[in-house]
PDB file of C-alpha atoms in Angstrom:
ATOM      1  CA  MET W  28      64.664 -21.570  -9.103  1.00  0.00           C
ATOM      2  CA  THR W  29      65.642 -18.109 -10.078  1.00  0.00           C
ATOM      3  CA  GLY W  30      64.943 -16.355 -13.245  1.00  0.00           C
ATOM      4  CA  LEU W  31      66.495 -13.460 -14.328  1.00  0.00           C
ATOM      5  CA  ILE W  32      64.767 -11.502 -17.579  1.00  0.00           C
ATOM      6  CA  ILE W  33      66.593  -8.951 -19.665  1.00  0.00           C
ATOM      7  CA  GLU W  34      64.380  -6.546 -21.840  1.00  0.00           C
ATOM      8  CA  GLY W  35      66.060  -4.947 -25.236  1.00  0.00           C
ATOM      9  CA  GLY W  36      65.349  -1.553 -26.541  1.00  0.00           C
ATOM     10  CA  ALA W  37      68.456  -1.733 -29.222  1.00  0.00           C
ATOM     11  CA  ARG W  38      71.251   0.218 -27.755  1.00  0.00           C
ATOM     12  CA  ARG W  39      69.081   1.051 -23.827  1.00  0.00           C
ATOM     13  CA  GLY W  40      70.065  -1.945 -23.504  1.00  0.00           C
ATOM     14  CA  ILE W  41      73.716  -1.027 -22.510  1.00  0.00           C
ATOM     15  CA  PHE W  42      71.901  -0.201 -19.696  1.00  0.00           C
ATOM     16  CA  THR W  43      71.288  -3.751 -18.662  1.00  0.00           C
ATOM     17  CA  ALA W  44      74.701  -4.401 -19.580  1.00  0.00           C
ATOM     18  CA  GLY W  45      76.021  -2.226 -16.451  1.00  0.00           C
ATOM     19  CA  ILE W  46      73.848  -4.301 -14.291  1.00  0.00           C
ATOM     20  CA  THR W  47      74.680  -7.289 -15.283  1.00  0.00           C
ATOM     21  CA  ASP W  48      78.337  -6.632 -14.920  1.00  0.00           C
ATOM     22  CA  CYS W  49      77.354  -5.535 -11.402  1.00  0.00           C
ATOM     23  CA  LEU W  50      75.952  -8.583 -10.989  1.00  0.00           C
ATOM     24  CA  LEU W  51      78.694 -10.677 -12.396  1.00  0.00           C
ATOM     25  CA  GLU W  52      81.393  -8.842 -10.633  1.00  0.00           C
ATOM     26  CA  ASN W  53      79.393 -10.339  -7.296  1.00  0.00           C
ATOM     27  CA  LYS W  54      78.891 -13.618  -8.777  1.00  0.00           C
ATOM     28  CA  ILE W  55      75.405 -13.329  -8.946  1.00  0.00           C
ATOM     29  CA  HIS W  56      73.742 -17.034 -10.113  1.00  0.00           C
ATOM     30  CA  PHE W  57      70.523 -17.648 -11.750  1.00  0.00           C
ATOM     31  CA  ASP W  58      69.016 -20.925 -12.894  1.00  0.00           C
ATOM     32  CA  TYR W  59      67.166 -19.329 -15.726  1.00  0.00           C
ATOM     33  CA  VAL W  60      67.628 -16.302 -18.004  1.00  0.00           C
ATOM     34  CA  ALA W  61      65.865 -14.933 -20.667  1.00  0.00           C
ATOM     35  CA  GLY W  62      66.893 -12.362 -23.429  1.00  0.00           C
ATOM     36  CA  VAL W  63      64.422  -9.986 -26.021  1.00  0.00           C
ATOM     37  CA  SER W  64      66.213  -8.622 -28.800  1.00  0.00           C
ATOM     38  CA  ALA W  65      68.705  -6.541 -28.219  1.00  0.00           C
ATOM     39  CA  GLY W  66      68.762  -8.518 -24.453  1.00  0.00           C
ATOM     40  CA  ALA W  67      69.599 -11.457 -25.740  1.00  0.00           C
ATOM     41  CA  GLU W  68      72.377 -10.250 -26.138  1.00  0.00           C
ATOM     42  CA  VAL W  69      73.201  -9.362 -23.098  1.00  0.00           C
ATOM     43  CA  ALA W  70      71.896 -12.572 -21.693  1.00  0.00           C
ATOM     44  CA  LEU W  71      74.399 -14.794 -23.767  1.00  0.00           C
ATOM     45  CA  ASP W  72      77.792 -12.852 -22.288  1.00  0.00           C
ATOM     46  CA  PHE W  73      75.604 -12.641 -18.714  1.00  0.00           C
ATOM     47  CA  THR W  74      75.636 -16.760 -19.265  1.00  0.00           C
ATOM     48  CA  ALA W  75      79.162 -16.872 -20.637  1.00  0.00           C
ATOM     49  CA  LYS W  76      80.274 -14.925 -17.668  1.00  0.00           C
ATOM     50  CA  GLN W  77      81.949 -12.029 -19.579  1.00  0.00           C
ATOM     51  CA  GLU W  78      82.191  -8.792 -18.114  1.00  0.00           C
ATOM     52  CA  GLY W  79      82.026  -5.857 -20.124  1.00  0.00           C
ATOM     53  CA  ARG W  80      81.346  -7.755 -23.747  1.00  0.00           C
ATOM     54  CA  SER W  81      77.914  -6.543 -23.967  1.00  0.00           C
ATOM     55  CA  ARG W  82      78.972  -3.233 -23.286  1.00  0.00           C
ATOM     56  CA  SER W  83      81.623  -3.353 -25.933  1.00  0.00           C
ATOM     57  CA  VAL W  84      79.462  -5.280 -28.516  1.00  0.00           C
ATOM     58  CA  ILE W  85      76.328  -2.334 -27.843  1.00  0.00           C
ATOM     59  CA  MET W  86      78.564   0.820 -28.531  1.00  0.00           C
ATOM     60  CA  PRO W  87      79.050   2.314 -32.092  1.00  0.00           C
ATOM     61  CA  HIS W  88      81.535   0.586 -34.364  1.00  0.00           C
ATOM     62  CA  ARG W  89      82.412   1.805 -37.723  1.00  0.00           C
ATOM     63  CA  THR W  90      82.570  -1.089 -40.486  1.00  0.00           C
ATOM     64  CA  GLY W  91      83.633   0.367 -43.976  1.00  0.00           C
ATOM     65  CA  ASP W  92      80.765   3.286 -44.439  1.00  0.00           C
ATOM     66  CA  PHE W  93      78.229   1.848 -42.083  1.00  0.00           C
ATOM     67  CA  SER W  94      77.468   2.398 -38.007  1.00  0.00           C
ATOM     68  CA  VAL W  95      76.788  -0.964 -36.256  1.00  0.00           C
ATOM     69  CA  LEU W  96      73.867  -0.402 -35.222  1.00  0.00           C
ATOM     70  CA  GLY W  97      73.520   3.112 -36.339  1.00  0.00           C
ATOM     71  CA  PHE W  98      70.490   4.210 -36.875  1.00  0.00           C
ATOM     72  CA  LEU W  99      69.183   2.768 -40.848  1.00  0.00           C
ATOM     73  CA  SER W 100      72.703   1.599 -40.948  1.00  0.00           C
ATOM     74  CA  MET W 101      72.011  -1.668 -38.250  1.00  0.00           C
ATOM     75  CA  ASP W 102      74.710  -4.077 -39.497  1.00  0.00           C
ATOM     76  CA  LEU W 103      73.245  -6.721 -36.906  1.00  0.00           C
ATOM     77  CA  ASP W 104      74.861  -9.353 -38.944  1.00  0.00           C
ATOM     78  CA  ASN W 105      78.525  -8.351 -38.376  1.00  0.00           C
ATOM     79  CA  MET W 106      77.261  -8.250 -34.233  1.00  0.00           C
ATOM     80  CA  ILE W 107      75.739 -11.787 -34.712  1.00  0.00           C
ATOM     81  CA  TYR W 108      78.001 -13.568 -36.397  1.00  0.00           C
ATOM     82  CA  ARG W 109      81.584 -11.642 -36.637  1.00  0.00           C
ATOM     83  CA  PHE W 110      81.827 -10.114 -33.475  1.00  0.00           C
ATOM     84  CA  PRO W 111      82.247 -13.447 -31.780  1.00  0.00           C
ATOM     85  CA  TYR W 112      85.052 -14.601 -33.923  1.00  0.00           C
ATOM     86  CA  GLN W 113      87.162 -11.776 -34.053  1.00  0.00           C
ATOM     87  CA  ASP W 114      86.212  -8.648 -32.662  1.00  0.00           C
ATOM     88  CA  TYR W 115      85.283  -9.131 -29.602  1.00  0.00           C
ATOM     89  CA  PRO W 116      85.427 -13.384 -29.180  1.00  0.00           C
ATOM     90  CA  PHE W 117      82.825 -14.967 -27.224  1.00  0.00           C
ATOM     91  CA  ASP W 118      83.577 -17.609 -24.756  1.00  0.00           C
ATOM     92  CA  PHE W 119      81.421 -20.479 -26.332  1.00  0.00           C
ATOM     93  CA  ASP W 120      82.458 -23.310 -24.159  1.00  0.00           C
ATOM     94  CA  THR W 121      81.793 -21.518 -21.275  1.00  0.00           C
ATOM     95  CA  PHE W 122      78.347 -20.370 -22.170  1.00  0.00           C
ATOM     96  CA  PHE W 123      77.762 -24.393 -23.429  1.00  0.00           C
ATOM     97  CA  ALA W 124      79.129 -25.712 -19.647  1.00  0.00           C
ATOM     98  CA  SER W 125      76.650 -23.322 -17.954  1.00  0.00           C
ATOM     99  CA  ASP W 126      74.146 -24.847 -15.834  1.00  0.00           C
ATOM    100  CA  THR W 127      71.842 -21.799 -16.290  1.00  0.00           C
ATOM    101  CA  ASN W 128      68.685 -22.363 -19.297  1.00  0.00           C
ATOM    102  CA  CYS W 129      69.573 -19.400 -21.147  1.00  0.00           C
ATOM    103  CA  GLU W 130      66.463 -18.430 -23.917  1.00  0.00           C
ATOM    104  CA  PHE W 131      66.094 -16.396 -26.232  1.00  0.00           C
ATOM    105  CA  VAL W 132      62.703 -15.079 -27.176  1.00  0.00           C
ATOM    106  CA  ALA W 133      62.016 -14.833 -30.986  1.00  0.00           C
ATOM    107  CA  THR W 134      58.143 -13.664 -32.684  1.00  0.00           C
ATOM    108  CA  ASP W 135      57.101 -16.738 -35.548  1.00  0.00           C
ATOM    109  CA  CYS W 136      55.935 -14.943 -38.389  1.00  0.00           C
ATOM    110  CA  VAL W 137      53.147 -17.347 -38.697  1.00  0.00           C
ATOM    111  CA  THR W 138      51.646 -17.606 -35.589  1.00  0.00           C
ATOM    112  CA  GLY W 139      52.546 -14.364 -33.867  1.00  0.00           C
ATOM    113  CA  LYS W 140      53.155 -15.960 -31.089  1.00  0.00           C
ATOM    114  CA  ALA W 141      56.690 -16.269 -29.089  1.00  0.00           C
ATOM    115  CA  LYS W 142      59.371 -18.985 -29.676  1.00  0.00           C
ATOM    116  CA  TYR W 143      61.533 -19.456 -26.683  1.00  0.00           C
ATOM    117  CA  PHE W 144      64.847 -20.915 -28.369  1.00  0.00           C
ATOM    118  CA  SER W 145      67.844 -22.079 -26.189  1.00  0.00           C
ATOM    119  CA  GLU W 146      70.971 -24.283 -26.856  1.00  0.00           C
ATOM    120  CA  ASN W 147      73.898 -26.305 -25.913  1.00  0.00           C
ATOM    121  CA  LYS W 148      76.444 -27.566 -28.424  1.00  0.00           C
ATOM    122  CA  SER W 149      75.898 -25.881 -31.869  1.00  0.00           C
ATOM    123  CA  GLU W 150      77.155 -22.132 -32.251  1.00  0.00           C
ATOM    124  CA  GLN W 151      75.485 -21.237 -35.281  1.00  0.00           C
ATOM    125  CA  ARG W 152      72.622 -22.365 -33.926  1.00  0.00           C
ATOM    126  CA  LEU W 153      72.895 -20.652 -30.770  1.00  0.00           C
ATOM    127  CA  LEU W 154      74.141 -17.141 -33.073  1.00  0.00           C
ATOM    128  CA  ASP W 155      70.809 -17.722 -35.034  1.00  0.00           C
ATOM    129  CA  SER W 156      68.580 -17.920 -31.890  1.00  0.00           C
ATOM    130  CA  VAL W 157      69.937 -14.029 -31.044  1.00  0.00           C
ATOM    131  CA  ARG W 158      69.607 -12.961 -34.472  1.00  0.00           C
ATOM    132  CA  ALA W 159      66.400 -13.925 -34.643  1.00  0.00           C
ATOM    133  CA  SER W 160      65.420 -12.211 -31.168  1.00  0.00           C
ATOM    134  CA  CYS W 161      66.846  -9.227 -32.672  1.00  0.00           C
ATOM    135  CA  THR W 162      64.914  -9.464 -36.033  1.00  0.00           C
ATOM    136  CA  VAL W 163      63.399  -5.767 -35.838  1.00  0.00           C
ATOM    137  CA  PRO W 164      60.454  -5.774 -37.663  1.00  0.00           C
ATOM    138  CA  ILE W 165      60.926  -3.304 -40.744  1.00  0.00           C
ATOM    139  CA  LEU W 166      64.236  -2.369 -40.339  1.00  0.00           C
ATOM    140  CA  TYR W 167      65.429  -5.830 -41.200  1.00  0.00           C
ATOM    141  CA  GLN W 168      64.597  -8.792 -43.532  1.00  0.00           C
ATOM    142  CA  ILE W 169      63.149 -11.774 -41.806  1.00  0.00           C
ATOM    143  CA  SER W 170      65.272 -13.996 -40.137  1.00  0.00           C
ATOM    144  CA  GLU W 171      64.985 -17.427 -41.299  1.00  0.00           C
ATOM    145  CA  PHE W 172      66.232 -20.802 -39.927  1.00  0.00           C
ATOM    146  CA  GLU W 173      64.898 -24.276 -39.195  1.00  0.00           C
ATOM    147  CA  GLY W 174      62.257 -24.129 -41.534  1.00  0.00           C
ATOM    148  CA  GLY W 175      60.807 -21.039 -39.398  1.00  0.00           C
ATOM    149  CA  LYS W 176      60.402 -16.732 -39.938  1.00  0.00           C
ATOM    150  CA  TYR W 177      60.586 -15.184 -36.966  1.00  0.00           C
ATOM    151  CA  VAL W 178      61.352 -11.846 -36.192  1.00  0.00           C
ATOM    152  CA  ASP W 179      61.894  -9.518 -32.399  1.00  0.00           C
ATOM    153  CA  GLY W 180      60.208 -11.238 -29.917  1.00  0.00           C
ATOM    154  CA  SER W 181      59.612  -8.170 -27.727  1.00  0.00           C
ATOM    155  CA  ILE W 182      56.253  -8.316 -30.707  1.00  0.00           C
ATOM    156  CA  ALA W 183      55.050 -11.262 -28.733  1.00  0.00           C
ATOM    157  CA  ASP W 184      56.475 -11.562 -25.231  1.00  0.00           C
ATOM    158  CA  ALA W 185      58.388  -8.189 -24.534  1.00  0.00           C
ATOM    159  CA  VAL W 186      59.203  -8.999 -20.867  1.00  0.00           C
ATOM    160  CA  PRO W 187      59.056 -13.313 -20.478  1.00  0.00           C
ATOM    161  CA  PHE W 188      58.639 -13.122 -17.243  1.00  0.00           C
ATOM    162  CA  ASP W 189      55.569 -15.737 -17.298  1.00  0.00           C
ATOM    163  CA  ARG W 190      57.578 -18.092 -19.260  1.00  0.00           C
ATOM    164  CA  ALA W 191      60.240 -17.590 -16.416  1.00  0.00           C
ATOM    165  CA  PHE W 192      57.379 -18.951 -14.043  1.00  0.00           C
ATOM    166  CA  GLU W 193      56.718 -21.889 -16.171  1.00  0.00           C
ATOM    167  CA  GLN W 194      60.103 -22.718 -16.591  1.00  0.00           C
ATOM    168  CA  GLY W 195      59.794 -23.535 -12.692  1.00  0.00           C
ATOM    169  CA  CYS W 196      61.638 -19.975 -11.362  1.00  0.00           C
ATOM    170  CA  SER W 197      60.049 -18.763  -7.668  1.00  0.00           C
ATOM    171  CA  ARG W 198      61.710 -15.415  -7.208  1.00  0.00           C
ATOM    172  CA  VAL W 199      62.318 -13.648 -10.733  1.00  0.00           C
ATOM    173  CA  LEU W 200      64.288 -10.626 -11.320  1.00  0.00           C
ATOM    174  CA  VAL W 201      63.545  -8.193 -14.677  1.00  0.00           C
ATOM    175  CA  LEU W 202      65.939  -5.589 -15.897  1.00  0.00           C
ATOM    176  CA  LEU W 203      63.760  -3.124 -18.006  1.00  0.00           C
ATOM    177  CA  THR W 204      65.504  -0.753 -20.559  1.00  0.00           C
ATOM    178  CA  LYS W 205      62.781   1.970 -20.195  1.00  0.00           C
ATOM    179  CA  PRO W 206      61.692   4.289 -17.281  1.00  0.00           C
ATOM    180  CA  GLU W 207      58.216   4.103 -15.639  1.00  0.00           C
ATOM    181  CA  ASN W 208      55.414   5.356 -17.565  1.00  0.00           C
ATOM    182  CA  GLU W 209      57.487   5.658 -20.650  1.00  0.00           C
ATOM    183  CA  PRO W 210      54.619   4.508 -23.328  1.00  0.00           C
ATOM    184  CA  CYS W 211      56.912   1.475 -25.493  1.00  0.00           C
ATOM    185  CA  THR W 212      56.703   1.427 -29.207  1.00  0.00           C
ATOM    186  CA  ASP W 213      53.458   1.804 -31.329  1.00  0.00           C
ATOM    187  CA  TYR W 214      53.428  -0.275 -33.725  1.00  0.00           C
ATOM    188  CA  ARG W 215      49.688   1.407 -35.089  1.00  0.00           C
ATOM    189  CA  LYS W 216      51.646   3.971 -35.957  1.00  0.00           C
ATOM    190  CA  PHE W 217      53.006   2.153 -39.362  1.00  0.00           C
ATOM    191  CA  GLU W 218      50.051   0.333 -40.060  1.00  0.00           C
ATOM    192  CA  PHE W 219      50.126   0.451 -43.897  1.00  0.00           C
ATOM    193  CA  LEU W 220      53.730  -0.282 -43.733  1.00  0.00           C
ATOM    194  CA  ILE W 221      53.525  -3.483 -41.869  1.00  0.00           C
ATOM    195  CA  ASN W 222      50.313  -4.042 -44.031  1.00  0.00           C
ATOM    196  CA  LYS W 223      52.109  -4.230 -46.664  1.00  0.00           C
ATOM    197  CA  LYS W 224      55.716  -5.687 -45.661  1.00  0.00           C
ATOM    198  CA  TYR W 225      53.771  -8.607 -43.338  1.00  0.00           C
ATOM    199  CA  LYS W 226      50.287  -9.420 -45.904  1.00  0.00           C
ATOM    200  CA  ASP W 227      51.049 -12.867 -45.755  1.00  0.00           C
ATOM    201  CA  TYR W 228      51.559 -13.051 -41.998  1.00  0.00           C
ATOM    202  CA  PRO W 229      48.053 -11.886 -41.024  1.00  0.00           C
ATOM    203  CA  ASN W 230      48.636 -12.772 -37.153  1.00  0.00           C
ATOM    204  CA  LEU W 231      52.050 -11.435 -37.151  1.00  0.00           C
ATOM    205  CA  ILE W 232      50.110  -8.060 -38.304  1.00  0.00           C
ATOM    206  CA  ASN W 233      47.923  -8.707 -35.465  1.00  0.00           C
ATOM    207  CA  ALA W 234      50.617  -9.007 -32.897  1.00  0.00           C
ATOM    208  CA  LEU W 235      51.975  -5.972 -34.244  1.00  0.00           C
ATOM    209  CA  MET W 236      48.828  -3.965 -33.852  1.00  0.00           C
ATOM    210  CA  THR W 237      48.076  -5.232 -30.147  1.00  0.00           C
ATOM    211  CA  ARG W 238      51.673  -5.182 -28.884  1.00  0.00           C
ATOM    212  CA  PHE W 239      51.404  -2.048 -27.504  1.00  0.00           C
ATOM    213  CA  ASP W 240      48.006  -3.456 -25.529  1.00  0.00           C
ATOM    214  CA  ARG W 241      50.115  -5.933 -23.919  1.00  0.00           C
ATOM    215  CA  TYR W 242      53.173  -4.785 -22.804  1.00  0.00           C
ATOM    216  CA  ASN W 243      51.035  -2.121 -20.555  1.00  0.00           C
ATOM    217  CA  GLU W 244      48.982  -5.269 -19.197  1.00  0.00           C
ATOM    218  CA  GLN W 245      52.921  -6.719 -18.548  1.00  0.00           C
ATOM    219  CA  CYS W 246      53.389  -3.963 -16.812  1.00  0.00           C
ATOM    220  CA  LYS W 247      50.282  -3.828 -14.691  1.00  0.00           C
ATOM    221  CA  ARG W 248      51.128  -7.762 -13.515  1.00  0.00           C
ATOM    222  CA  MET W 249      54.523  -6.638 -13.563  1.00  0.00           C
ATOM    223  CA  LYS W 250      53.368  -4.334 -10.391  1.00  0.00           C
ATOM    224  CA  GLN W 251      50.977  -6.793  -8.694  1.00  0.00           C
ATOM    225  CA  LEU W 252      54.033  -9.696  -8.981  1.00  0.00           C
ATOM    226  CA  GLU W 253      56.392  -6.872  -7.353  1.00  0.00           C
ATOM    227  CA  GLU W 254      53.945  -6.468  -4.058  1.00  0.00           C
ATOM    228  CA  ASP W 255      52.819 -10.455  -4.284  1.00  0.00           C
ATOM    229  CA  GLY W 256      57.181 -10.007  -3.299  1.00  0.00           C
ATOM    230  CA  ILE W 257      57.885 -13.070  -5.918  1.00  0.00           C
ATOM    231  CA  LEU W 258      58.976 -10.546  -8.839  1.00  0.00           C
ATOM    232  CA  MET W 259      61.831  -7.772  -8.689  1.00  0.00           C
ATOM    233  CA  VAL W 260      62.206  -4.859 -11.075  1.00  0.00           C
ATOM    234  CA  LEU W 261      65.063  -2.706 -11.910  1.00  0.00           C
ATOM    235  CA  ARG W 262      64.874  -0.146 -14.921  1.00  0.00           C
ATOM    236  CA  PRO W 263      66.267   3.926 -15.095  1.00  0.00           C
ATOM    237  CA  SER W 264      65.022   6.328 -13.480  1.00  0.00           C
ATOM    238  CA  HIS W 265      64.324   8.790 -16.517  1.00  0.00           C
ATOM    239  CA  LYS W 266      65.097   8.053 -20.115  1.00  0.00           C
ATOM    240  CA  TYR W 267      69.438   7.776 -20.809  1.00  0.00           C
ATOM    241  CA  VAL W 268      69.587   6.947 -24.068  1.00  0.00           C
ATOM    242  CA  LYS W 269      67.638   6.736 -27.415  1.00  0.00           C
ATOM    243  CA  SER W 270      66.942   3.289 -29.356  1.00  0.00           C
ATOM    244  CA  PHE W 271      69.691   4.290 -31.407  1.00  0.00           C
ATOM    245  CA  GLU W 272      71.993   6.543 -29.990  1.00  0.00           C
ATOM    246  CA  MET W 273      75.582   7.207 -31.128  1.00  0.00           C
ATOM    247  CA  ASN W 274      77.068   9.663 -28.535  1.00  0.00           C
ATOM    248  CA  THR W 275      79.506   6.805 -26.438  1.00  0.00           C
ATOM    249  CA  ASP W 276      79.519   9.721 -23.846  1.00  0.00           C
ATOM    250  CA  VAL W 277      75.686   9.485 -23.429  1.00  0.00           C
ATOM    251  CA  LEU W 278      75.950   5.481 -23.631  1.00  0.00           C
ATOM    252  CA  ASP W 279      78.311   5.114 -20.888  1.00  0.00           C
ATOM    253  CA  GLU W 280      76.274   7.524 -18.906  1.00  0.00           C
ATOM    254  CA  ALA W 281      73.830   4.853 -19.098  1.00  0.00           C
ATOM    255  CA  TYR W 282      75.974   2.129 -18.552  1.00  0.00           C
ATOM    256  CA  ASN W 283      77.546   3.678 -15.072  1.00  0.00           C
ATOM    257  CA  ALA W 284      73.681   4.039 -14.471  1.00  0.00           C
ATOM    258  CA  GLY W 285      72.981   0.248 -14.769  1.00  0.00           C
ATOM    259  CA  LYS W 286      75.882  -0.619 -12.616  1.00  0.00           C
ATOM    260  CA  ASN W 287      75.592   1.819 -10.423  1.00  0.00           C
ATOM    261  CA  LEU W 288      71.742   1.099  -9.546  1.00  0.00           C
ATOM    262  CA  ALA W 289      72.826  -2.142  -9.367  1.00  0.00           C
ATOM    263  CA  LYS W 290      75.710  -1.896  -6.633  1.00  0.00           C
ATOM    264  CA  GLU W 291      73.042   0.040  -4.755  1.00  0.00           C
ATOM    265  CA  LYS W 292      70.663  -2.479  -5.056  1.00  0.00           C
ATOM    266  CA  LEU W 293      73.077  -5.669  -4.673  1.00  0.00           C
ATOM    267  CA  ALA W 294      71.863  -6.124  -1.064  1.00  0.00           C
ATOM    268  CA  GLU W 295      68.046  -6.222  -1.615  1.00  0.00           C
ATOM    269  CA  ILE W 296      69.123  -8.144  -4.893  1.00  0.00           C
ATOM    270  CA  GLU W 297      70.530 -10.882  -2.773  1.00  0.00           C
ATOM    271  CA  ASP W 298      68.235 -11.220  -0.064  1.00  0.00           C
ATOM    272  CA  PHE W 299      65.268 -11.335  -3.092  1.00  0.00           C
ATOM    273  CA  LEU W 300      66.956 -13.729  -4.735  1.00  0.00           C
ATOM    274  CA  ASN W 301      68.130 -15.889  -1.250  1.00  0.00           C
ATOM    275  CA  VAL W 302      70.699 -17.284  -3.414  1.00  0.00           C
ATOM    276  CA  LEU W 303      74.574 -16.187  -3.700  1.00  0.00           C
ATOM    277  CA  GLU W 304      77.190 -18.476  -6.167  1.00  0.00           C
ATOM    278  CA  LYS W 305      79.903 -20.201  -3.637  1.00  0.00           C
ATOM    279  CA  LYS W 306      83.405 -17.997  -4.509  1.00  0.00           C
TER     280      LYS W 306
END
């Protein structure tokens, strides 16, 4: 089995959208796909084989006086619940018919642990799962569904390659949105606000306070797994975009950089996975 892991990062996800569009163009298939936060949107579209949709969704949009995914005006509900039916129709039929096991990672507020959602029948539950994965702490209210309360999956499991191996994968391709050695968000800087906002969820607070160190540990383990030959990482060479970038030219540059990187590495990717979907 082969696995694809897609990291989040708000609008930085446009870099991974470029990579996945190249993979779709070349009919690269994966048995397992996991997306985290913005990576959940990219995973959704990749599994549905909708080339170009993630790029369109991630780009800035105007909805009244607000910018979808714009800083401090992120209209997540429009992106998750309106776009699939109106602005950028989502192919639910192809997604549900896929033989790829696609999971979306969220963080359980009560346990502070990762929750992995998959769905192959219900449109509403599928979109609710993506929303839970994309619920950035502090910026958004907690996502509630099926009796649970969730925030962004990157808090508990930012790069879920271990989950891929647990699901039976022997080779895993990881798509990152940050260049090597760039630190992840350190939520300890917001400790006062977090303690106040999430006072009823001590395990979530602990997950937020330890996230920086756990992410660094994941990065160290990825390097070892790369050396072992069972994991391959694609990442940007430098910081193309900010998490809440509004400049479409800059976003286009990042998208094209991701696509070009995948083209350059295509033979290596195919050799690593040793699998190419029959045309």
